[in-house]
Every structure is written in structure tokens, then in C-alpha cells.
Short mmCIF file of C-alpha atoms in Angstrom, two decimals:
data_model
loop_
_atom_site.label_atom_id
_atom_site.label_comp_id
_atom_site.label_asym_id
_atom_site.label_seq_id
_atom_site.Cartn_x
_atom_site.Cartn_y
_atom_site.Cartn_z
CA MET A 1 43.05 -19.31 -30.12
CA GLY A 2 40.63 -19.83 -32.98
CA LEU A 3 37.15 -18.34 -33.23
CA ILE A 4 34.79 -19.92 -30.71
CA LYS A 5 31.31 -20.61 -32.02
CA PRO A 6 28.89 -19.24 -29.40
CA SER A 7 26.40 -21.81 -28.13
CA LEU A 8 24.50 -22.83 -24.99
CA PRO A 9 24.25 -26.16 -23.17
CA LYS A 10 21.03 -27.99 -24.01
CA GLY A 11 18.09 -27.02 -21.84
CA THR A 12 19.47 -23.58 -20.91
CA ARG A 13 18.61 -20.12 -22.25
CA ASP A 14 19.70 -16.50 -22.38
CA PHE A 15 17.11 -13.92 -21.37
CA LEU A 16 17.23 -10.68 -23.35
CA PRO A 17 15.74 -7.47 -21.89
CA GLU A 18 12.23 -8.02 -23.29
CA GLN A 19 12.18 -11.54 -21.85
CA MET A 20 13.57 -10.30 -18.53
CA ALA A 21 10.78 -7.73 -18.34
CA ARG A 22 8.26 -10.58 -18.52
CA ARG A 23 10.12 -12.62 -15.93
CA GLN A 24 10.30 -9.67 -13.55
CA PHE A 25 6.59 -8.96 -14.08
CA VAL A 26 5.72 -12.50 -12.98
CA MET A 27 8.16 -12.66 -10.08
CA GLU A 28 7.11 -9.29 -8.70
CA LYS A 29 3.43 -10.29 -8.78
CA VAL A 30 4.21 -13.58 -7.06
CA ARG A 31 6.50 -12.02 -4.46
CA ALA A 32 3.84 -9.42 -3.62
CA VAL A 33 1.29 -12.17 -2.87
CA PHE A 34 3.77 -14.05 -0.66
CA GLU A 35 4.74 -11.00 1.36
CA ARG A 36 1.15 -9.83 1.74
CA LEU A 37 0.44 -13.12 3.51
CA GLY A 38 3.45 -12.83 5.82
CA TYR A 39 6.00 -15.12 4.11
CA GLN A 40 9.69 -14.20 4.42
CA PRO A 41 12.47 -14.55 1.80
CA LEU A 42 15.21 -17.19 1.95
CA GLU A 43 18.14 -18.11 -0.32
CA THR A 44 20.38 -21.19 -0.29
CA PRO A 45 23.55 -22.14 -2.24
CA ALA A 46 23.35 -23.50 -5.78
CA ILE A 47 25.50 -26.46 -4.70
CA GLU A 48 24.48 -28.88 -1.97
CA LYS A 49 26.22 -31.93 -0.51
CA LEU A 50 25.17 -34.97 -2.54
CA ASP A 51 24.05 -36.85 0.58
CA VAL A 52 21.70 -33.95 1.39
CA LEU A 53 19.90 -34.38 -1.95
CA SER A 54 20.11 -38.15 -2.39
CA GLY A 55 17.22 -40.41 -1.40
CA LYS A 56 14.58 -37.63 -1.35
CA TYR A 57 13.05 -37.50 -4.84
CA GLY A 58 11.98 -41.03 -5.73
CA GLU A 59 13.57 -43.37 -8.22
CA GLU A 60 13.15 -41.15 -11.28
CA GLY A 61 14.12 -37.91 -9.57
CA GLU A 62 17.38 -39.45 -8.34
CA GLN A 63 18.47 -39.99 -11.94
CA LEU A 64 18.03 -36.28 -12.74
CA ILE A 65 20.36 -34.86 -10.07
CA PHE A 66 23.26 -32.96 -11.66
CA LYS A 67 26.42 -34.20 -9.94
CA VAL A 68 29.39 -31.86 -9.52
CA LEU A 69 32.79 -33.38 -10.31
CA LYS A 70 35.08 -33.27 -7.29
CA ARG A 71 38.28 -31.27 -7.70
CA GLY A 72 41.43 -33.29 -7.28
CA SER A 73 39.74 -36.46 -8.51
CA GLY A 74 42.53 -37.08 -11.00
CA LEU A 75 40.62 -36.08 -14.10
CA GLU A 76 42.62 -32.85 -14.39
CA ASP A 77 45.85 -34.85 -14.63
CA LEU A 78 44.26 -37.12 -17.20
CA LEU A 79 43.24 -34.08 -19.26
CA ARG A 80 46.87 -32.93 -19.31
CA GLY A 81 48.05 -36.41 -20.19
CA GLU A 82 50.08 -36.64 -16.99
CA SER A 83 48.58 -39.77 -15.43
CA GLU A 84 46.07 -42.56 -15.73
CA PHE A 85 42.68 -42.15 -14.08
CA THR A 86 41.50 -44.58 -11.44
CA VAL A 87 38.58 -44.37 -9.02
CA SER A 88 38.32 -46.57 -5.94
CA SER A 89 34.91 -45.28 -4.76
CA TYR A 90 32.07 -43.13 -6.08
CA HIS A 91 32.81 -40.39 -3.53
CA ASP A 92 36.33 -40.09 -4.91
CA LEU A 93 34.65 -38.61 -7.95
CA VAL A 94 31.48 -36.84 -6.70
CA GLU A 95 30.44 -35.45 -3.32
CA GLU A 96 28.33 -32.41 -4.31
CA ALA A 97 25.43 -31.70 -6.67
CA LEU A 98 23.47 -28.81 -8.11
CA ARG A 99 20.28 -27.94 -6.28
CA TYR A 100 17.41 -30.12 -7.61
CA ASP A 101 14.58 -28.25 -5.89
CA LEU A 102 14.07 -25.76 -3.07
CA THR A 103 12.24 -27.98 -0.58
CA VAL A 104 15.14 -30.22 0.45
CA PRO A 105 17.47 -27.21 0.94
CA LEU A 106 14.75 -25.60 3.09
CA SER A 107 14.62 -28.75 5.22
CA ARG A 108 18.40 -28.63 5.66
CA VAL A 109 18.22 -24.96 6.65
CA VAL A 110 15.55 -25.64 9.29
CA ALA A 111 17.64 -28.47 10.73
CA MET A 112 20.83 -26.37 10.79
CA HIS A 113 19.24 -23.18 12.16
CA GLU A 114 16.52 -24.61 14.39
CA ASN A 115 17.31 -22.26 17.29
CA GLU A 116 17.28 -19.15 15.07
CA ILE A 117 13.98 -19.81 13.30
CA VAL A 118 10.59 -18.93 14.78
CA LEU A 119 8.00 -21.65 14.14
CA PRO A 120 5.72 -21.73 12.28
CA PHE A 121 8.31 -20.57 9.73
CA LYS A 122 6.65 -19.05 6.67
CA ARG A 123 9.21 -18.66 3.90
CA TYR A 124 9.37 -18.09 0.15
CA GLN A 125 12.31 -18.69 -2.17
CA ILE A 126 12.84 -17.78 -5.84
CA GLN A 127 16.03 -19.31 -7.25
CA PRO A 128 17.25 -21.50 -10.13
CA VAL A 129 17.39 -25.29 -9.89
CA TRP A 130 18.99 -27.84 -12.21
CA ARG A 131 17.82 -31.22 -13.51
CA ALA A 132 19.57 -33.56 -15.94
CA ASP A 133 16.34 -33.95 -17.87
CA ARG A 134 15.65 -34.36 -21.58
CA PRO A 135 14.85 -30.80 -22.78
CA GLN A 136 11.48 -30.36 -24.43
CA ARG A 137 8.66 -27.82 -24.68
CA GLY A 138 8.11 -26.37 -21.22
CA ARG A 139 10.90 -28.48 -19.68
CA TYR A 140 14.44 -27.19 -19.13
CA ARG A 141 17.65 -28.30 -17.44
CA GLU A 142 18.15 -24.95 -15.73
CA PHE A 143 15.04 -23.14 -14.57
CA TYR A 144 13.69 -21.03 -11.75
CA GLN A 145 11.47 -22.41 -9.05
CA CYS A 146 9.36 -20.29 -6.81
CA ASP A 147 8.49 -21.96 -3.50
CA VAL A 148 6.35 -20.94 -0.55
CA ASP A 149 6.22 -23.14 2.57
CA ALA A 150 4.90 -23.22 6.13
CA VAL A 151 7.13 -25.21 8.49
CA GLY A 152 6.28 -26.27 12.03
CA THR A 153 2.51 -26.81 11.94
CA ALA A 154 0.39 -29.88 11.22
CA SER A 155 -2.78 -27.80 10.86
CA MET A 156 -4.79 -28.33 7.67
CA LEU A 157 -5.30 -24.57 7.71
CA ALA A 158 -1.66 -24.23 6.62
CA ASP A 159 -2.32 -26.53 3.66
CA ALA A 160 -5.43 -24.55 2.81
CA GLU A 161 -3.48 -21.28 2.92
CA ILE A 162 -0.84 -22.70 0.57
CA ILE A 163 -3.56 -23.74 -1.89
CA ALA A 164 -5.21 -20.33 -1.48
CA ILE A 165 -1.85 -18.76 -2.42
CA VAL A 166 -1.87 -20.81 -5.64
CA PHE A 167 -5.36 -19.49 -6.40
CA GLU A 168 -4.35 -15.90 -5.61
CA VAL A 169 -1.09 -15.99 -7.61
CA LEU A 170 -2.72 -17.41 -10.74
CA SER A 171 -5.61 -14.95 -10.42
CA GLN A 172 -3.24 -12.00 -9.98
CA LEU A 173 -1.28 -13.07 -13.07
CA GLY A 174 -4.51 -13.01 -15.10
CA PHE A 175 -5.33 -16.69 -15.47
CA LYS A 176 -9.07 -17.36 -15.74
CA ASN A 177 -9.55 -21.01 -16.65
CA PHE A 178 -7.41 -23.03 -14.29
CA SER A 179 -8.08 -25.79 -11.82
CA ILE A 180 -6.32 -26.95 -8.67
CA ARG A 181 -6.19 -30.75 -8.46
CA LEU A 182 -6.23 -32.04 -4.90
CA ASN A 183 -5.51 -35.44 -3.38
CA HIS A 184 -3.94 -37.00 -0.27
CA ARG A 185 -1.15 -39.52 0.15
CA LYS A 186 -3.17 -41.24 2.88
CA ILE A 187 -6.02 -41.70 0.41
CA LEU A 188 -3.63 -43.16 -2.16
CA ASN A 189 -2.15 -45.53 0.41
CA GLY A 190 -5.65 -46.42 1.58
CA ILE A 191 -6.76 -47.26 -1.96
CA LEU A 192 -3.71 -49.48 -2.46
CA LYS A 193 -4.46 -51.14 0.89
CA PHE A 194 -8.08 -51.67 -0.19
CA GLY A 195 -6.79 -53.30 -3.38
CA GLY A 196 -4.68 -55.73 -1.38
CA VAL A 197 -1.37 -54.32 -2.65
CA ALA A 198 1.54 -55.16 -0.33
CA PRO A 199 2.96 -52.02 1.43
CA GLU A 200 6.44 -52.63 0.01
CA LYS A 201 4.96 -52.09 -3.48
CA TRP A 202 3.16 -48.83 -2.68
CA ASN A 203 5.93 -46.42 -3.70
CA ALA A 204 6.51 -48.24 -6.99
CA ALA A 205 2.77 -48.25 -7.67
CA LEU A 206 2.50 -44.51 -7.02
CA VAL A 207 5.36 -43.83 -9.45
CA ALA A 208 3.36 -45.64 -12.13
CA ILE A 209 0.05 -43.94 -11.24
CA ASP A 210 1.75 -40.54 -11.43
CA LYS A 211 2.39 -41.15 -15.15
CA LEU A 212 -1.30 -41.16 -16.12
CA GLU A 213 -1.09 -37.92 -18.12
CA LYS A 214 1.92 -39.15 -20.13
CA ALA A 215 1.19 -42.88 -20.44
CA GLY A 216 -2.61 -42.97 -20.41
CA LEU A 217 -4.80 -45.42 -18.51
CA GLU A 218 -3.62 -48.57 -20.29
CA GLY A 219 0.01 -47.46 -20.03
CA VAL A 220 -0.34 -47.08 -16.25
CA LYS A 221 -1.99 -50.49 -15.91
CA SER A 222 0.76 -52.04 -18.01
CA GLU A 223 3.46 -50.51 -15.80
CA LEU A 224 1.65 -51.63 -12.65
CA ARG A 225 1.68 -55.18 -13.98
CA ALA A 226 5.40 -54.81 -14.71
CA ARG A 227 5.91 -53.67 -11.13
CA GLY A 228 4.35 -56.83 -9.75
CA LEU A 229 0.68 -56.00 -9.21
CA SER A 230 -1.84 -58.68 -10.14
CA ALA A 231 -4.78 -58.12 -12.47
CA SER A 232 -7.24 -58.40 -9.57
CA GLU A 233 -5.29 -55.83 -7.51
CA ILE A 234 -5.20 -53.42 -10.45
CA ASN A 235 -8.93 -53.82 -11.17
CA LYS A 236 -9.81 -53.31 -7.52
CA ILE A 237 -7.78 -50.12 -7.03
CA PHE A 238 -9.04 -48.67 -10.33
CA SER A 239 -12.62 -49.18 -9.20
CA VAL A 240 -11.82 -46.50 -6.61
CA PHE A 241 -9.47 -44.31 -8.66
CA GLU A 242 -12.10 -43.71 -11.31
CA LEU A 243 -14.52 -42.00 -8.92
CA SER A 244 -15.20 -38.62 -10.46
CA ALA A 245 -17.57 -35.80 -9.48
CA ASN A 246 -17.46 -32.61 -7.43
CA PRO A 247 -15.09 -32.75 -4.42
CA GLU A 248 -17.81 -33.42 -1.84
CA SER A 249 -19.28 -36.28 -3.88
CA VAL A 250 -15.91 -37.93 -4.43
CA LEU A 251 -15.11 -37.81 -0.71
CA SER A 252 -18.60 -39.06 0.13
CA ASP A 253 -18.26 -41.95 -2.33
CA LEU A 254 -14.93 -42.86 -0.76
CA SER A 255 -16.69 -43.54 2.54
CA LYS A 256 -18.09 -46.85 1.24
CA PHE A 257 -14.50 -48.16 1.14
CA PHE A 258 -13.58 -47.07 4.70
CA ASP A 259 -14.48 -50.15 6.76
CA ALA A 260 -11.32 -50.73 8.83
CA ASN A 261 -9.22 -48.60 6.46
CA GLU A 262 -8.25 -45.82 8.87
CA GLU A 263 -5.68 -44.32 6.48
CA LEU A 264 -8.29 -43.79 3.77
CA ARG A 265 -10.71 -42.29 6.33
CA ALA A 266 -8.05 -39.94 7.76
CA GLY A 267 -7.08 -38.66 4.32
CA ALA A 268 -10.69 -37.98 3.35
CA ASP A 269 -11.37 -36.17 6.64
CA GLU A 270 -8.33 -33.92 6.17
CA LEU A 271 -9.35 -33.04 2.62
CA LYS A 272 -12.80 -32.08 3.93
CA GLN A 273 -11.13 -29.71 6.43
CA ILE A 274 -9.06 -28.16 3.64
CA LEU A 275 -12.12 -27.62 1.43
CA GLN A 276 -13.98 -25.91 4.30
CA ASN A 277 -10.99 -23.66 4.96
CA LEU A 278 -10.68 -22.83 1.25
CA ASP A 279 -14.29 -21.64 1.26
CA ALA A 280 -13.53 -19.34 4.19
CA LEU A 281 -10.38 -18.07 2.46
CA GLY A 282 -12.36 -17.02 -0.62
CA VAL A 283 -11.16 -19.68 -3.04
CA ARG A 284 -13.78 -20.40 -5.70
CA ARG A 285 -15.05 -23.94 -5.24
CA ASP A 286 -15.24 -24.48 -9.01
CA ALA A 287 -11.47 -23.94 -9.19
CA VAL A 288 -10.74 -26.97 -6.96
CA ARG A 289 -11.32 -30.63 -7.74
CA VAL A 290 -10.38 -33.87 -6.02
CA ASP A 291 -8.40 -36.05 -8.43
CA LEU A 292 -7.70 -39.50 -7.02
CA PHE A 293 -5.15 -40.20 -9.76
CA LEU A 294 -2.93 -37.33 -8.60
CA ALA A 295 0.11 -38.92 -6.97
CA ARG A 296 2.98 -36.39 -7.15
CA GLY A 297 6.03 -38.58 -7.82
CA LEU A 298 8.40 -37.08 -5.25
CA GLY A 299 9.05 -39.52 -2.46
CA TYR A 300 8.85 -37.14 0.49
CA TYR A 301 5.12 -36.28 0.46
CA THR A 302 3.09 -37.55 3.42
CA GLY A 303 -0.30 -35.79 3.32
CA PRO A 304 -2.36 -33.49 1.08
CA ILE A 305 -0.91 -33.01 -2.41
CA HIS A 306 -1.98 -30.66 -5.18
CA GLU A 307 -1.23 -29.34 -8.67
CA SER A 308 -2.63 -26.49 -10.73
CA VAL A 309 -3.30 -26.91 -14.45
CA ILE A 310 -4.88 -25.03 -17.34
CA ASP A 311 -6.80 -26.56 -20.22
CA GLU A 312 -4.96 -24.76 -23.02
CA PRO A 313 -2.15 -24.73 -23.95
CA LYS A 314 -1.22 -28.18 -22.66
CA MET A 315 2.05 -27.70 -20.81
CA GLY A 316 1.66 -29.75 -17.66
CA SER A 317 1.20 -28.30 -14.20
CA LEU A 318 1.86 -24.65 -13.28
CA SER A 319 2.39 -25.49 -9.61
CA GLY A 320 2.77 -28.57 -7.48
CA GLY A 321 3.14 -29.21 -3.80
CA GLY A 322 1.91 -30.87 -0.66
CA ARG A 323 2.69 -31.85 2.91
CA TYR A 324 6.03 -33.41 3.84
CA ASP A 325 6.04 -34.08 7.57
CA ARG A 326 9.04 -36.42 7.68
CA LEU A 327 11.57 -34.78 5.37
CA ILE A 328 13.12 -32.39 7.93
CA GLY A 329 13.43 -35.31 10.35
CA MET A 330 15.92 -36.91 7.94
CA PHE A 331 18.31 -34.09 8.89
CA LEU A 332 17.22 -33.35 12.45
CA GLY A 333 16.48 -36.76 13.93
CA ARG A 334 12.90 -35.82 14.82
CA ASP A 335 10.04 -34.86 12.57
CA ILE A 336 8.86 -31.29 12.03
CA PRO A 337 5.63 -30.94 10.00
CA ALA A 338 5.73 -28.83 6.86
CA THR A 339 3.70 -28.04 3.77
CA GLY A 340 4.32 -25.96 0.66
CA VAL A 341 4.10 -25.49 -3.09
CA ALA A 342 6.51 -24.84 -5.95
CA PHE A 343 5.45 -22.66 -8.87
CA GLY A 344 6.88 -23.49 -12.29
CA ILE A 345 7.88 -19.94 -13.13
CA GLU A 346 9.34 -20.91 -16.53
CA ARG A 347 6.20 -22.76 -17.55
CA ILE A 348 3.97 -19.93 -16.31
CA ILE A 349 5.98 -17.43 -18.38
CA ASP A 350 5.82 -19.67 -21.47
CA VAL A 351 2.06 -20.06 -21.11
CA MET A 352 1.48 -16.35 -20.53
CA THR A 353 3.63 -15.52 -23.56
CA GLU A 354 1.67 -17.93 -25.76
CA LEU A 355 -1.64 -16.54 -24.49
CA LYS A 356 -0.41 -12.92 -24.89
CA MET A 357 -1.09 -12.13 -21.22
CA PHE A 358 1.83 -9.71 -20.67
CA PRO A 359 1.64 -5.89 -20.78
CA GLU A 360 2.60 -4.55 -24.20
CA SER A 361 5.61 -2.49 -23.12
CA PRO A 362 8.72 -4.58 -22.42
CA THR A 363 10.50 -1.72 -20.65
CA LYS A 364 9.97 -0.04 -17.31
CA THR A 365 11.29 3.24 -18.67
CA GLN A 366 8.43 5.73 -18.86
CA VAL A 367 10.27 8.66 -20.44
CA LEU A 368 13.23 9.14 -22.78
CA VAL A 369 14.78 12.61 -22.38
CA THR A 370 16.37 13.64 -25.68
CA LEU A 371 19.56 15.65 -26.19
CA PHE A 372 18.78 18.58 -28.53
CA ASP A 373 22.11 20.43 -28.76
CA GLU A 374 25.20 21.35 -26.73
CA ALA A 375 23.49 24.37 -25.16
CA THR A 376 20.60 22.32 -23.73
CA ILE A 377 22.42 19.16 -22.55
CA ALA A 378 22.69 20.32 -18.92
CA ALA A 379 18.98 21.25 -18.78
CA SER A 380 18.00 17.88 -20.27
CA LEU A 381 20.13 15.98 -17.76
CA ASN A 382 18.73 18.09 -14.91
CA PHE A 383 15.19 17.27 -16.03
CA THR A 384 16.08 13.57 -16.14
CA GLN A 385 17.16 13.84 -12.51
CA GLU A 386 13.94 15.67 -11.59
CA LEU A 387 11.90 12.87 -13.13
CA ARG A 388 13.84 10.20 -11.26
CA ALA A 389 13.54 12.11 -7.99
CA ALA A 390 9.77 12.16 -8.50
CA GLY A 391 9.75 8.36 -8.84
CA ILE A 392 9.41 8.29 -12.64
CA ASN A 393 11.63 5.82 -14.51
CA ALA A 394 13.56 7.96 -16.99
CA GLU A 395 16.61 7.63 -19.19
CA HIS A 396 18.40 10.06 -21.47
CA PHE A 397 20.06 9.57 -24.82
CA PHE A 398 23.86 9.37 -24.77
CA GLU A 399 24.75 11.18 -28.01
CA LEU A 400 23.80 14.34 -29.81
CA SER A 401 21.82 12.98 -32.73
CA LYS A 402 18.89 13.99 -34.87
CA LEU A 403 15.62 13.86 -32.95
CA LYS A 404 14.30 11.35 -35.48
CA LYS A 405 17.00 8.87 -34.44
CA GLN A 406 16.16 9.40 -30.77
CA PHE A 407 12.44 8.94 -31.46
CA THR A 408 13.23 5.71 -33.33
CA PHE A 409 15.24 4.51 -30.33
CA ALA A 410 12.27 5.20 -28.01
CA ASP A 411 9.88 3.53 -30.44
CA LYS A 412 11.98 0.35 -30.70
CA LYS A 413 12.20 0.12 -26.91
CA ARG A 414 8.49 0.98 -26.67
CA ILE A 415 9.10 3.84 -24.24
CA PRO A 416 5.72 5.60 -23.87
CA TYR A 417 6.90 9.23 -23.71
CA VAL A 418 9.73 11.40 -25.05
CA ALA A 419 10.75 14.70 -23.44
CA ILE A 420 12.39 17.45 -25.51
CA ILE A 421 14.18 20.53 -24.20
CA GLY A 422 15.34 22.70 -27.10
CA PRO A 423 16.30 26.40 -27.11
CA ASP A 424 12.63 27.54 -26.98
CA GLU A 425 11.78 25.22 -24.08
CA LEU A 426 14.94 26.29 -22.26
CA ALA A 427 14.04 29.95 -22.61
CA GLU A 428 10.52 29.33 -21.30
CA GLN A 429 11.65 26.84 -18.58
CA LYS A 430 9.30 24.29 -20.12
CA VAL A 431 9.49 20.84 -21.72
CA THR A 432 7.78 19.37 -24.78
CA LEU A 433 6.28 15.98 -24.02
CA LYS A 434 5.53 13.63 -26.91
CA THR A 435 3.18 10.64 -26.53
CA MET A 436 4.73 7.97 -28.73
CA SER A 437 1.52 5.97 -29.28
CA THR A 438 -0.39 8.93 -30.76
CA GLY A 439 2.33 11.39 -31.79
CA GLU A 440 0.60 14.11 -29.74
CA GLN A 441 2.94 16.81 -28.37
CA LYS A 442 2.31 19.35 -25.63
CA ARG A 443 4.55 22.01 -24.11
CA LEU A 444 4.30 22.08 -20.32
CA ALA A 445 6.04 23.59 -17.34
CA ARG A 446 8.41 21.06 -15.82
CA ASP A 447 6.27 20.46 -12.73
CA GLU A 448 3.18 20.09 -14.94
CA ALA A 449 4.98 17.52 -17.09
CA ILE A 450 5.99 15.57 -13.97
CA ASN A 451 2.41 15.63 -12.62
CA PHE A 452 1.08 14.46 -15.99
CA LEU A 453 3.51 11.54 -16.08
CA LEU A 454 2.74 10.60 -12.49
CA SER A 455 -0.96 10.41 -13.29
CA SER A 456 -0.61 8.59 -16.62
#
């Protein structure tokens, strides 16, 4: 076999140790917030049945599902030149697909394990998903999602808690200037109803409205015309969409359009409840704004929807979610209310890297224990074990080398401290501790060195 040129599929990446340190930093912070609020972990398979995923994500999402080729389809024989390839139906070729998100698999799990799950079910899930998308800055074909959901309650307090989690996670990660955009599917439907748009056109209209950030105002209007909306319908709905002020003012201004529009009224009332609950949960009011253009393109949302964004750098939303009260019913035969949010872990990491928000050291190792000579190897290894037993992350060098080489190794890995046990230290039952950032060295008793490291 000839030399294989190493390469990756488009939209995928390797993560070297320094990058993994950043990823773990983010995921540990996020996981800590979830668990502090009582959410439990869940994992699901990378591959789902195609009929589980199909029909859940809207017209554009459906095109991005990665299908898995069915074994025994005949393509293997074709590859070997042993037969012709014929397909009589689509399911002869494909019956499974890679996981597109974590919400639909959660819905399947709830339907399959209904008798084992205590409702309300508060779960989080951090796993990779796959989308046959066009790779670009901040957008990948394989990436991690990080979801947190509350299943089994229709209370707006659950939606408020999910939004409060977004606020807490972004705050814990160090973001200062971010905003959480909030809207409601009932409000969107109510605006379309006010504009006289026929209900069968609502989903198509929302797909177009969801493209505002990419296509701009005129681009959205152009697509709405292409989807069959008249100029008068477009002008009428945009007279409502363009309401802009603080959340209370927007919701108050919406009231003039209520009349007999119960859907619009219900959506506004539920957003008011959420805003009141967010105040009680300690979410800064200036971090939340009602954005009537926010549509969230996924087809399964039924109630409040939200996204979090930062002003700079422009990379799209850091999180997105909402209420989906009818999705589980597609598997169970009866509806179970649910609400949640997905964090774009990859995008968050990219933004934090660009803004230099990560700790300087890429390693969790606190101490490198050097090997001085043959006579002191056992003492050095014993001290490494003492450090680890005390809860200090420590590693030792593998080879007898000059100390300069071992210091260089620690410096390249940005390990904060180096411990040295030479003949003098061995005789005195002490250790020399070097601080790599300053070059300062001090000789300490072993227990003193451990206490110093524990307090540093």
C-alpha cells in the first residue's frame, strides 16, 4: 500500500491537548451549573433511526441530516465489480442517520422509558451531533452540543429557569456583553394572523423571517413574496415586527393588536410571566430583550423561544432553545410538555479563544517531578505519588536527562512548578521547588512543599 496523505473530512477537526484543555474548561463550567440546579446527565447513540429524525427540523434542517448507508444495499458488490446496483425504494439504501441534535433523541428516550423517568425530568446532555452543512467560520459538520431540558411541565417557571441557566453559564464563562433574545411562537403566529396570512403559509413565512440576520430586511421581504405573501400582508406584519424598545414596552405595544387575536394575547402574557420569574431568579433585566423577528427555524417549537448573542465577534448565536410541547407526542401518541436550550459549545470556544478568555496554562498538571540521577529515582517517584495522594496533579519525567531539558519540557507545557530531588535533598528529606514563571527556587520539607502547592 502506498503512502496515505493524512487529511480530515471537511467540517471536522482534531483537538490537540491545548485545545482539549479549553474544551474541558468550558464543559466543566457548564456541567457544574447544570448539576447545581438539579439536572441529570443523559447519553444517546450517535446513530438514530431515520424515521425518528425525519420531519422534525423544518424544510432546511431536513436537508442537513447525515444519512447512514445501509449495509447489504448492494453497493459493496458494486465496489468489488461483482454486480450491478439497483434500488427499488429509498429504504433499501438508507434507514438510519447520524444524530442531528439532542432534543429529538431526548423525546424518543422519554417515549421509550416513560415508566422509568420521574417527571418533571430535568436532564442535560453533552455529545457530538452531525450536520451536512457547508463548513464556514463558526459552523462545522461535526460538533458538540450541550443541551439542558425540563420535560413534563407546562409552567413558564421552567422556561424562565432554562433562560436563567443561559445567563448563569455565560456569566460563569466570563462573558460580559451578551444579550438573550426572547420571543414566542404564539406571538409570531398571532402577528401572521393579524396580517391576514393563511395558516398553511405560516411555517414557510417563519422560515423566511428566521433569515433576517443573513438576508437582511429586504431579503426577507423578497423571500416572503416568493413564498406567496402579498405586499399588503408583508407590510401589515412588518408594522408589528418592527416594534422595538425594552421588553415591557414591546409587550405593551403589542396589546393594541390583540382584539380577537387570542394567540397573540396568550404569547404576550406568557412572556410577561417569564420576565417576572427572571427578575426573581436574579437575571439582569438589561441582558434580556424581546425580539419579535426571532423565529428559530426548527419546526418543533410551540411556545417561548430564545437565543443568546454577543456583539463582537459576530459569530451567530451562542445558545438557542424554546418550548416544544408536541414533539414527544410524535413518539408517544399523547403530548408531554417540554422546554430546553442547546449551547453551541464549539462557537463558545471559538469566541472565547478569539477574545482571549481562557486561563493561560493549557495543562492541568501543577508539578513536574524531575529525575536527577539513578540514586534518586525512587525518591522522586515516591514524591510524585505523595503529591497525587494529596490531590495535586503531578507528573514525572520518563528519562534521566539534564535538568535543563526537563525544565524546557515543563516550560513548553506551561507547568507552573518543577520539583527536584537530588542527592542533597535526599539526604535532608527535602525537595527543591522551582516556580517556572519567576525562576524562584526554595528548598522545603516534603509536607511543606505539598502545603505550599495546595495553597497556591
